[in-house]
């Protein structure tokens, strides 16, 4: 049976809905601050109108009741609030975030999942777009089949799924995509512009706000090799946590300096290798780059440096374990979209000339579009 009551600083709710079966308590001031009446809340924009400063910090209910699934509260400041029980369902269950939906994988498990969508259907069909975001959230990457081999198509798709992030890799100021080719003569900027293998890494570790998603597509290759390498960092961090919890603590505590030189400019940022979500216990983000890890590390005390290296090497062993490392030879018509904060990626060495195009996607826009489709 539904019931509401109050005592001291809290409102007590019992059996409001099947999802809220049991006793819940909610702060009185929190409820007054989040009143949904028109004097306090703009229903159209879904924004609070008043300020917390304007409220009586000692406000309390004078009378509470529930009728027809609406909780009514008469406050000591002569205000009345009405809350539908569905509102309590929403606020007490919290924000459903993608970290709860993510499913870590290794090579064996990922082969049983569907990670592919069709380029044209994502642009035209809401169900296919939902499938795209769902795979991205669950697996951390999507293979977009039947993708046209052009920069315009790459940018069109990237804008559809999110918002293209400005980056130093866009050497042409008028473009919003990068071209990665061993014919570019940019090997003084990054070894990615060579035929060499690239170790597993995340992009932009030397920037305060790294790309959230990375899109890439091979559009030319006259030789052999150049397989794409992917490892699920979330899975590896969970394995590290299970077997070496102190290693996770070390890698999530000490800030590491990453550095990149570009046309005389020096990009530097320091952050822990691992950032964890304290509520879900899942991985929030990784910053991994052997190439861009600076020799200047003022945030790791020398007396703890050996412990840091032990933890770093343990994590990297999981990355390169054959059970975890996925190798793929991408077709020319396949675009890969990957979560740069969750996965580490690299490539094998190749021969001949090879050209890749891609975009960096900002964090907030693609998440907002996924929420619009109720992916999470």
GROMACS .gro file of C-alpha atoms in nm:
model
  376
    1UNK     CA    1   0.000   0.000   0.000
    2UNK     CA    2   0.127   0.348  -0.091
    3UNK     CA    3   0.211   0.579   0.197
    4UNK     CA    4   0.402   0.903   0.261
    5UNK     CA    5   0.511   1.065   0.585
    6UNK     CA    6   0.778   1.301   0.710
    7UNK     CA    7   1.003   1.327   1.009
    8UNK     CA    8   1.286   1.567   1.083
    9UNK     CA    9   1.477   1.632   0.757
   10UNK     CA   10   1.325   1.361   0.537
   11UNK     CA   11   1.013   1.259   0.352
   12UNK     CA   12   0.948   0.885   0.377
   13UNK     CA   13   0.790   0.705   0.081
   14UNK     CA   14   0.664   0.349   0.089
   15UNK     CA   15   0.557   0.124  -0.203
   16UNK     CA   16   0.500   0.412  -0.445
   17UNK     CA   17   0.532   0.198  -0.758
   18UNK     CA   18   0.627  -0.162  -0.843
   19UNK     CA   19   0.982  -0.035  -0.909
   20UNK     CA   20   0.987   0.154  -0.579
   21UNK     CA   21   0.868  -0.136  -0.368
   22UNK     CA   22   0.986  -0.068  -0.015
   23UNK     CA   23   1.081   0.229   0.198
   24UNK     CA   24   1.268   0.530   0.055
   25UNK     CA   25   1.367   0.857   0.218
   26UNK     CA   26   1.426   1.187   0.039
   27UNK     CA   27   1.565   1.512   0.178
   28UNK     CA   28   1.302   1.777   0.245
   29UNK     CA   29   1.517   2.060   0.116
   30UNK     CA   30   1.602   1.859  -0.195
   31UNK     CA   31   1.230   1.821  -0.272
   32UNK     CA   32   1.160   2.189  -0.214
   33UNK     CA   33   1.454   2.283  -0.436
   34UNK     CA   34   1.328   2.050  -0.710
   35UNK     CA   35   0.964   2.150  -0.698
   36UNK     CA   36   0.798   2.091  -1.034
   37UNK     CA   37   0.534   2.365  -1.008
   38UNK     CA   38   0.540   2.648  -1.264
   39UNK     CA   39   0.665   2.900  -1.007
   40UNK     CA   40   0.978   2.690  -0.962
   41UNK     CA   41   1.025   2.496  -1.283
   42UNK     CA   42   1.001   2.574  -1.655
   43UNK     CA   43   0.823   2.270  -1.795
   44UNK     CA   44   0.911   2.344  -2.160
   45UNK     CA   45   1.284   2.390  -2.113
   46UNK     CA   46   1.295   2.158  -1.809
   47UNK     CA   47   1.501   2.406  -1.609
   48UNK     CA   48   1.482   2.527  -1.251
   49UNK     CA   49   1.363   2.890  -1.224
   50UNK     CA   50   1.441   2.981  -0.863
   51UNK     CA   51   1.777   2.978  -0.686
   52UNK     CA   52   1.859   2.768  -0.382
   53UNK     CA   53   1.969   3.087  -0.206
   54UNK     CA   54   1.612   3.215  -0.215
   55UNK     CA   55   1.477   2.919  -0.018
   56UNK     CA   56   1.441   2.886   0.357
   57UNK     CA   57   1.716   2.642   0.454
   58UNK     CA   58   1.493   2.516   0.737
   59UNK     CA   59   1.185   2.464   0.522
   60UNK     CA   60   0.978   2.161   0.621
   61UNK     CA   61   0.652   1.994   0.524
   62UNK     CA   62   0.339   2.092   0.717
   63UNK     CA   63   0.123   1.834   0.547
   64UNK     CA   64   0.188   1.545   0.305
   65UNK     CA   65  -0.055   1.321   0.120
   66UNK     CA   66  -0.077   1.088  -0.177
   67UNK     CA   67  -0.375   1.058  -0.411
   68UNK     CA   68  -0.405   0.926  -0.767
   69UNK     CA   69  -0.029   0.866  -0.783
   70UNK     CA   70   0.050   1.228  -0.691
   71UNK     CA   71   0.240   1.321  -0.376
   72UNK     CA   72   0.133   1.662  -0.245
   73UNK     CA   73   0.339   1.861   0.004
   74UNK     CA   74   0.235   2.182   0.179
   75UNK     CA   75   0.552   2.361   0.289
   76UNK     CA   76   0.624   2.589   0.582
   77UNK     CA   77   0.707   2.871   0.335
   78UNK     CA   78   0.345   2.874   0.208
   79UNK     CA   79   0.429   2.686  -0.109
   80UNK     CA   80   0.272   2.363  -0.237
   81UNK     CA   81   0.451   2.100  -0.445
   82UNK     CA   82   0.298   1.811  -0.637
   83UNK     CA   83   0.511   1.518  -0.758
   84UNK     CA   84   0.392   1.230  -0.972
   85UNK     CA   85   0.518   0.895  -0.845
   86UNK     CA   86   0.688   0.843  -1.183
   87UNK     CA   87   0.907   1.143  -1.102
   88UNK     CA   88   1.023   0.970  -0.784
   89UNK     CA   89   1.094   0.659  -0.990
   90UNK     CA   90   1.323   0.862  -1.212
   91UNK     CA   91   1.513   1.050  -0.945
   92UNK     CA   92   1.557   0.755  -0.710
   93UNK     CA   93   1.684   0.521  -0.981
   94UNK     CA   94   1.947   0.778  -1.084
   95UNK     CA   95   2.076   0.859  -1.432
   96UNK     CA   96   2.102   0.547  -1.642
   97UNK     CA   97   2.449   0.581  -1.784
   98UNK     CA   98   2.641   0.394  -2.046
   99UNK     CA   99   2.895   0.258  -1.799
  100UNK     CA  100   2.626   0.033  -1.652
  101UNK     CA  101   2.537  -0.099  -1.999
  102UNK     CA  102   2.891  -0.161  -2.123
  103UNK     CA  103   2.986  -0.526  -2.158
  104UNK     CA  104   3.361  -0.594  -2.144
  105UNK     CA  105   3.491  -0.837  -2.405
  106UNK     CA  106   3.785  -1.050  -2.507
  107UNK     CA  107   3.856  -1.205  -2.848
  108UNK     CA  108   3.637  -1.508  -2.787
  109UNK     CA  109   3.333  -1.320  -2.657
  110UNK     CA  110   3.336  -1.034  -2.912
  111UNK     CA  111   3.312  -1.282  -3.200
  112UNK     CA  112   2.965  -1.382  -3.076
  113UNK     CA  113   2.832  -1.024  -3.088
  114UNK     CA  114   2.696  -0.821  -3.376
  115UNK     CA  115   2.918  -0.515  -3.414
  116UNK     CA  116   2.822  -0.412  -3.770
  117UNK     CA  117   2.575  -0.160  -3.912
  118UNK     CA  118   2.507  -0.020  -4.259
  119UNK     CA  119   2.630   0.332  -4.341
  120UNK     CA  120   2.324   0.439  -4.543
  121UNK     CA  121   2.072   0.291  -4.302
  122UNK     CA  122   2.227   0.471  -4.004
  123UNK     CA  123   2.174   0.799  -4.190
  124UNK     CA  124   1.814   0.719  -4.282
  125UNK     CA  125   1.670   0.472  -4.031
  126UNK     CA  126   1.623   0.544  -3.656
  127UNK     CA  127   1.633   0.172  -3.574
  128UNK     CA  128   1.972   0.131  -3.742
  129UNK     CA  129   2.101   0.442  -3.566
  130UNK     CA  130   1.982   0.297  -3.235
  131UNK     CA  131   2.166  -0.024  -3.321
  132UNK     CA  132   2.481   0.180  -3.392
  133UNK     CA  133   2.477   0.360  -3.057
  134UNK     CA  134   2.380   0.045  -2.870
  135UNK     CA  135   2.679  -0.146  -3.008
  136UNK     CA  136   2.905   0.149  -2.937
  137UNK     CA  137   2.795   0.164  -2.574
  138UNK     CA  138   2.803  -0.212  -2.518
  139UNK     CA  139   3.118  -0.303  -2.711
  140UNK     CA  140   3.310   0.022  -2.750
  141UNK     CA  141   3.329   0.004  -3.129
  142UNK     CA  142   3.117  -0.036  -3.442
  143UNK     CA  143   3.205  -0.147  -3.795
  144UNK     CA  144   3.009   0.065  -4.043
  145UNK     CA  145   2.972  -0.133  -4.366
  146UNK     CA  146   2.913   0.006  -4.717
  147UNK     CA  147   3.082   0.336  -4.628
  148UNK     CA  148   3.169   0.552  -4.932
  149UNK     CA  149   3.540   0.616  -4.972
  150UNK     CA  150   3.534   0.996  -4.946
  151UNK     CA  151   3.612   1.261  -4.689
  152UNK     CA  152   3.273   1.425  -4.740
  153UNK     CA  153   3.093   1.100  -4.656
  154UNK     CA  154   3.317   1.056  -4.352
  155UNK     CA  155   3.232   1.405  -4.225
  156UNK     CA  156   2.860   1.361  -4.301
  157UNK     CA  157   2.847   1.044  -4.097
  158UNK     CA  158   3.054   1.193  -3.813
  159UNK     CA  159   2.822   1.494  -3.789
  160UNK     CA  160   2.519   1.266  -3.789
  161UNK     CA  161   2.639   1.060  -3.494
  162UNK     CA  162   2.793   1.344  -3.294
  163UNK     CA  163   2.991   1.663  -3.331
  164UNK     CA  164   3.332   1.679  -3.499
  165UNK     CA  165   3.603   1.789  -3.258
  166UNK     CA  166   3.868   2.037  -3.366
  167UNK     CA  167   4.211   1.882  -3.362
  168UNK     CA  168   4.568   1.963  -3.454
  169UNK     CA  169   4.559   1.659  -3.686
  170UNK     CA  170   4.339   1.855  -3.929
  171UNK     CA  171   4.631   2.011  -4.117
  172UNK     CA  172   4.394   2.189  -4.356
  173UNK     CA  173   4.211   2.453  -4.146
  174UNK     CA  174   3.911   2.430  -4.379
  175UNK     CA  175   3.864   2.057  -4.326
  176UNK     CA  176   3.731   1.865  -4.029
  177UNK     CA  177   3.891   1.532  -4.103
  178UNK     CA  178   4.243   1.398  -4.087
  179UNK     CA  179   4.437   1.214  -4.356
  180UNK     CA  180   4.686   0.958  -4.234
  181UNK     CA  181   4.929   0.854  -4.508
  182UNK     CA  182   5.292   0.752  -4.526
  183UNK     CA  183   5.313   0.985  -4.828
  184UNK     CA  184   5.215   1.291  -4.620
  185UNK     CA  185   5.570   1.362  -4.503
  186UNK     CA  186   5.444   1.428  -4.151
  187UNK     CA  187   5.667   1.169  -3.987
  188UNK     CA  188   5.827   1.453  -3.787
  189UNK     CA  189   5.486   1.497  -3.625
  190UNK     CA  190   5.392   1.135  -3.554
  191UNK     CA  191   5.521   0.787  -3.636
  192UNK     CA  192   5.168   0.707  -3.751
  193UNK     CA  193   5.271   0.874  -4.081
  194UNK     CA  194   5.516   0.591  -4.153
  195UNK     CA  195   5.487   0.223  -4.246
  196UNK     CA  196   5.586   0.117  -3.896
  197UNK     CA  197   5.368  -0.073  -3.655
  198UNK     CA  198   5.186   0.143  -3.401
  199UNK     CA  199   5.168   0.021  -3.042
  200UNK     CA  200   4.835   0.009  -2.864
  201UNK     CA  201   4.732   0.355  -2.749
  202UNK     CA  202   4.452   0.605  -2.703
  203UNK     CA  203   4.451   0.921  -2.914
  204UNK     CA  204   4.519   1.272  -2.778
  205UNK     CA  205   4.647   1.172  -2.431
  206UNK     CA  206   4.841   1.500  -2.426
  207UNK     CA  207   4.520   1.707  -2.453
  208UNK     CA  208   4.287   1.813  -2.171
  209UNK     CA  209   3.986   1.687  -2.365
  210UNK     CA  210   4.082   1.391  -2.584
  211UNK     CA  211   3.854   1.275  -2.863
  212UNK     CA  212   3.570   1.067  -2.727
  213UNK     CA  213   3.518   0.873  -3.049
  214UNK     CA  214   3.759   0.812  -3.336
  215UNK     CA  215   3.635   0.728  -3.684
  216UNK     CA  216   3.872   0.587  -3.944
  217UNK     CA  217   3.856   0.425  -4.285
  218UNK     CA  218   4.124   0.292  -4.517
  219UNK     CA  219   4.057   0.434  -4.863
  220UNK     CA  220   4.382   0.338  -5.039
  221UNK     CA  221   4.643   0.068  -4.989
  222UNK     CA  222   4.878  -0.067  -5.253
  223UNK     CA  223   5.066  -0.315  -5.032
  224UNK     CA  224   5.013  -0.571  -4.757
  225UNK     CA  225   4.981  -0.568  -4.378
  226UNK     CA  226   4.837  -0.283  -4.176
  227UNK     CA  227   4.591  -0.487  -3.969
  228UNK     CA  228   4.390  -0.292  -3.715
  229UNK     CA  229   4.445  -0.390  -3.351
  230UNK     CA  230   4.186  -0.343  -3.077
  231UNK     CA  231   4.177  -0.436  -2.711
  232UNK     CA  232   3.897  -0.361  -2.466
  233UNK     CA  233   4.056  -0.154  -2.192
  234UNK     CA  234   3.750  -0.204  -1.973
  235UNK     CA  235   3.801  -0.581  -1.974
  236UNK     CA  236   4.175  -0.545  -1.905
  237UNK     CA  237   4.122  -0.304  -1.615
  238UNK     CA  238   3.865  -0.540  -1.463
  239UNK     CA  239   4.114  -0.828  -1.489
  240UNK     CA  240   4.385  -0.610  -1.337
  241UNK     CA  241   4.149  -0.509  -1.054
  242UNK     CA  242   4.065  -0.873  -0.987
  243UNK     CA  243   4.424  -0.996  -0.977
  244UNK     CA  244   4.630  -0.687  -0.887
  245UNK     CA  245   4.405  -0.429  -0.715
  246UNK     CA  246   4.704  -0.228  -0.596
  247UNK     CA  247   4.811  -0.181  -0.960
  248UNK     CA  248   4.475  -0.018  -1.041
  249UNK     CA  249   4.512   0.204  -0.736
  250UNK     CA  250   4.858   0.318  -0.848
  251UNK     CA  251   4.756   0.381  -1.210
  252UNK     CA  252   4.447   0.577  -1.104
  253UNK     CA  253   4.636   0.786  -0.846
  254UNK     CA  254   4.951   0.922  -1.006
  255UNK     CA  255   4.925   1.175  -1.287
  256UNK     CA  256   5.131   1.091  -1.594
  257UNK     CA  257   5.263   1.359  -1.831
  258UNK     CA  258   5.195   1.307  -2.202
  259UNK     CA  259   5.356   1.528  -2.463
  260UNK     CA  260   5.326   1.591  -2.839
  261UNK     CA  261   5.525   1.831  -3.057
  262UNK     CA  262   5.356   1.985  -3.359
  263UNK     CA  263   5.505   2.256  -3.581
  264UNK     CA  264   5.699   2.404  -3.292
  265UNK     CA  265   5.402   2.385  -3.057
  266UNK     CA  266   5.430   2.170  -2.746
  267UNK     CA  267   5.114   1.995  -2.622
  268UNK     CA  268   5.135   1.871  -2.262
  269UNK     CA  269   4.877   1.727  -2.027
  270UNK     CA  270   4.902   1.522  -1.709
  271UNK     CA  271   4.638   1.276  -1.591
  272UNK     CA  272   4.621   0.927  -1.437
  273UNK     CA  273   4.635   0.633  -1.677
  274UNK     CA  274   4.305   0.500  -1.539
  275UNK     CA  275   3.998   0.695  -1.435
  276UNK     CA  276   3.726   0.492  -1.264
  277UNK     CA  277   3.358   0.570  -1.206
  278UNK     CA  278   3.317   0.562  -0.829
  279UNK     CA  279   2.947   0.472  -0.844
  280UNK     CA  280   2.947   0.187  -1.096
  281UNK     CA  281   3.303   0.073  -1.038
  282UNK     CA  282   3.354   0.065  -1.416
  283UNK     CA  283   3.619   0.228  -1.628
  284UNK     CA  284   3.554   0.592  -1.720
  285UNK     CA  285   3.859   0.655  -1.935
  286UNK     CA  286   4.211   0.549  -2.025
  287UNK     CA  287   4.514   0.751  -2.134
  288UNK     CA  288   4.765   0.517  -2.294
  289UNK     CA  289   5.062   0.604  -2.514
  290UNK     CA  290   5.413   0.465  -2.499
  291UNK     CA  291   5.517   0.708  -2.772
  292UNK     CA  292   5.379   1.023  -2.608
  293UNK     CA  293   5.459   0.942  -2.246
  294UNK     CA  294   5.706   1.213  -2.145
  295UNK     CA  295   6.034   1.138  -1.966
  296UNK     CA  296   5.946   1.429  -1.738
  297UNK     CA  297   5.723   1.280  -1.468
  298UNK     CA  298   5.715   1.517  -1.167
  299UNK     CA  299   5.393   1.369  -1.025
  300UNK     CA  300   5.533   1.019  -0.965
  301UNK     CA  301   5.776   1.019  -0.669
  302UNK     CA  302   6.097   0.842  -0.757
  303UNK     CA  303   6.060   0.615  -0.454
  304UNK     CA  304   5.731   0.491  -0.610
  305UNK     CA  305   5.850   0.484  -0.971
  306UNK     CA  306   5.927   0.109  -0.970
  307UNK     CA  307   5.579   0.035  -0.833
  308UNK     CA  308   5.429   0.252  -1.108
  309UNK     CA  309   5.624   0.066  -1.377
  310UNK     CA  310   5.520  -0.269  -1.230
  311UNK     CA  311   5.153  -0.163  -1.252
  312UNK     CA  312   5.195  -0.015  -1.602
  313UNK     CA  313   5.359  -0.332  -1.734
  314UNK     CA  314   5.094  -0.556  -1.578
  315UNK     CA  315   4.821  -0.357  -1.753
  316UNK     CA  316   5.001  -0.366  -2.087
  317UNK     CA  317   5.045  -0.742  -2.063
  318UNK     CA  318   4.667  -0.771  -2.054
  319UNK     CA  319   4.642  -0.539  -2.356
  320UNK     CA  320   4.874  -0.755  -2.566
  321UNK     CA  321   4.755  -1.095  -2.443
  322UNK     CA  322   4.638  -1.293  -2.748
  323UNK     CA  323   4.313  -1.369  -2.564
  324UNK     CA  324   4.235  -0.996  -2.555
  325UNK     CA  325   4.397  -0.853  -2.869
  326UNK     CA  326   4.160  -0.843  -3.167
  327UNK     CA  327   4.318  -0.823  -3.515
  328UNK     CA  328   4.113  -0.712  -3.816
  329UNK     CA  329   4.193  -0.639  -4.179
  330UNK     CA  330   3.948  -0.362  -4.261
  331UNK     CA  331   3.794  -0.350  -4.609
  332UNK     CA  332   3.794  -0.026  -4.806
  333UNK     CA  333   3.417   0.010  -4.754
  334UNK     CA  334   3.431  -0.038  -4.375
  335UNK     CA  335   3.453   0.257  -4.139
  336UNK     CA  336   3.548   0.180  -3.781
  337UNK     CA  337   3.410   0.395  -3.501
  338UNK     CA  338   3.568   0.335  -3.161
  339UNK     CA  339   3.545   0.467  -2.809
  340UNK     CA  340   3.880   0.636  -2.753
  341UNK     CA  341   3.832   0.645  -2.377
  342UNK     CA  342   3.766   0.274  -2.344
  343UNK     CA  343   3.956   0.089  -2.617
  344UNK     CA  344   4.323   0.093  -2.704
  345UNK     CA  345   4.404   0.062  -3.073
  346UNK     CA  346   4.705   0.021  -3.297
  347UNK     CA  347   4.814  -0.141  -3.622
  348UNK     CA  348   5.067  -0.382  -3.765
  349UNK     CA  349   5.341  -0.265  -4.002
  350UNK     CA  350   5.258  -0.249  -4.373
  351UNK     CA  351   5.418  -0.224  -4.714
  352UNK     CA  352   5.330   0.007  -5.003
  353UNK     CA  353   5.134   0.329  -4.976
  354UNK     CA  354   4.836   0.352  -4.746
  355UNK     CA  355   4.585   0.630  -4.685
  356UNK     CA  356   4.336   0.661  -4.402
  357UNK     CA  357   4.077   0.930  -4.338
  358UNK     CA  358   3.900   0.992  -4.011
  359UNK     CA  359   3.740   1.231  -3.768
  360UNK     CA  360   3.752   1.295  -3.396
  361UNK     CA  361   3.412   1.315  -3.223
  362UNK     CA  362   3.350   1.526  -2.912
  363UNK     CA  363   3.218   1.358  -2.599
  364UNK     CA  364   2.892   1.531  -2.516
  365UNK     CA  365   2.717   1.545  -2.855
  366UNK     CA  366   2.714   1.173  -2.932
  367UNK     CA  367   2.603   1.094  -2.576
  368UNK     CA  368   2.316   1.343  -2.608
  369UNK     CA  369   2.205   1.189  -2.938
  370UNK     CA  370   2.218   0.840  -2.789
  371UNK     CA  371   2.004   0.955  -2.496
  372UNK     CA  372   1.754   1.105  -2.739
  373UNK     CA  373   1.708   0.755  -2.884
  374UNK     CA  374   1.683   0.617  -2.526
  375UNK     CA  375   1.988   0.394  -2.565
  376UNK     CA  376   2.065   0.478  -2.200
   0.00000   0.00000   0.00000
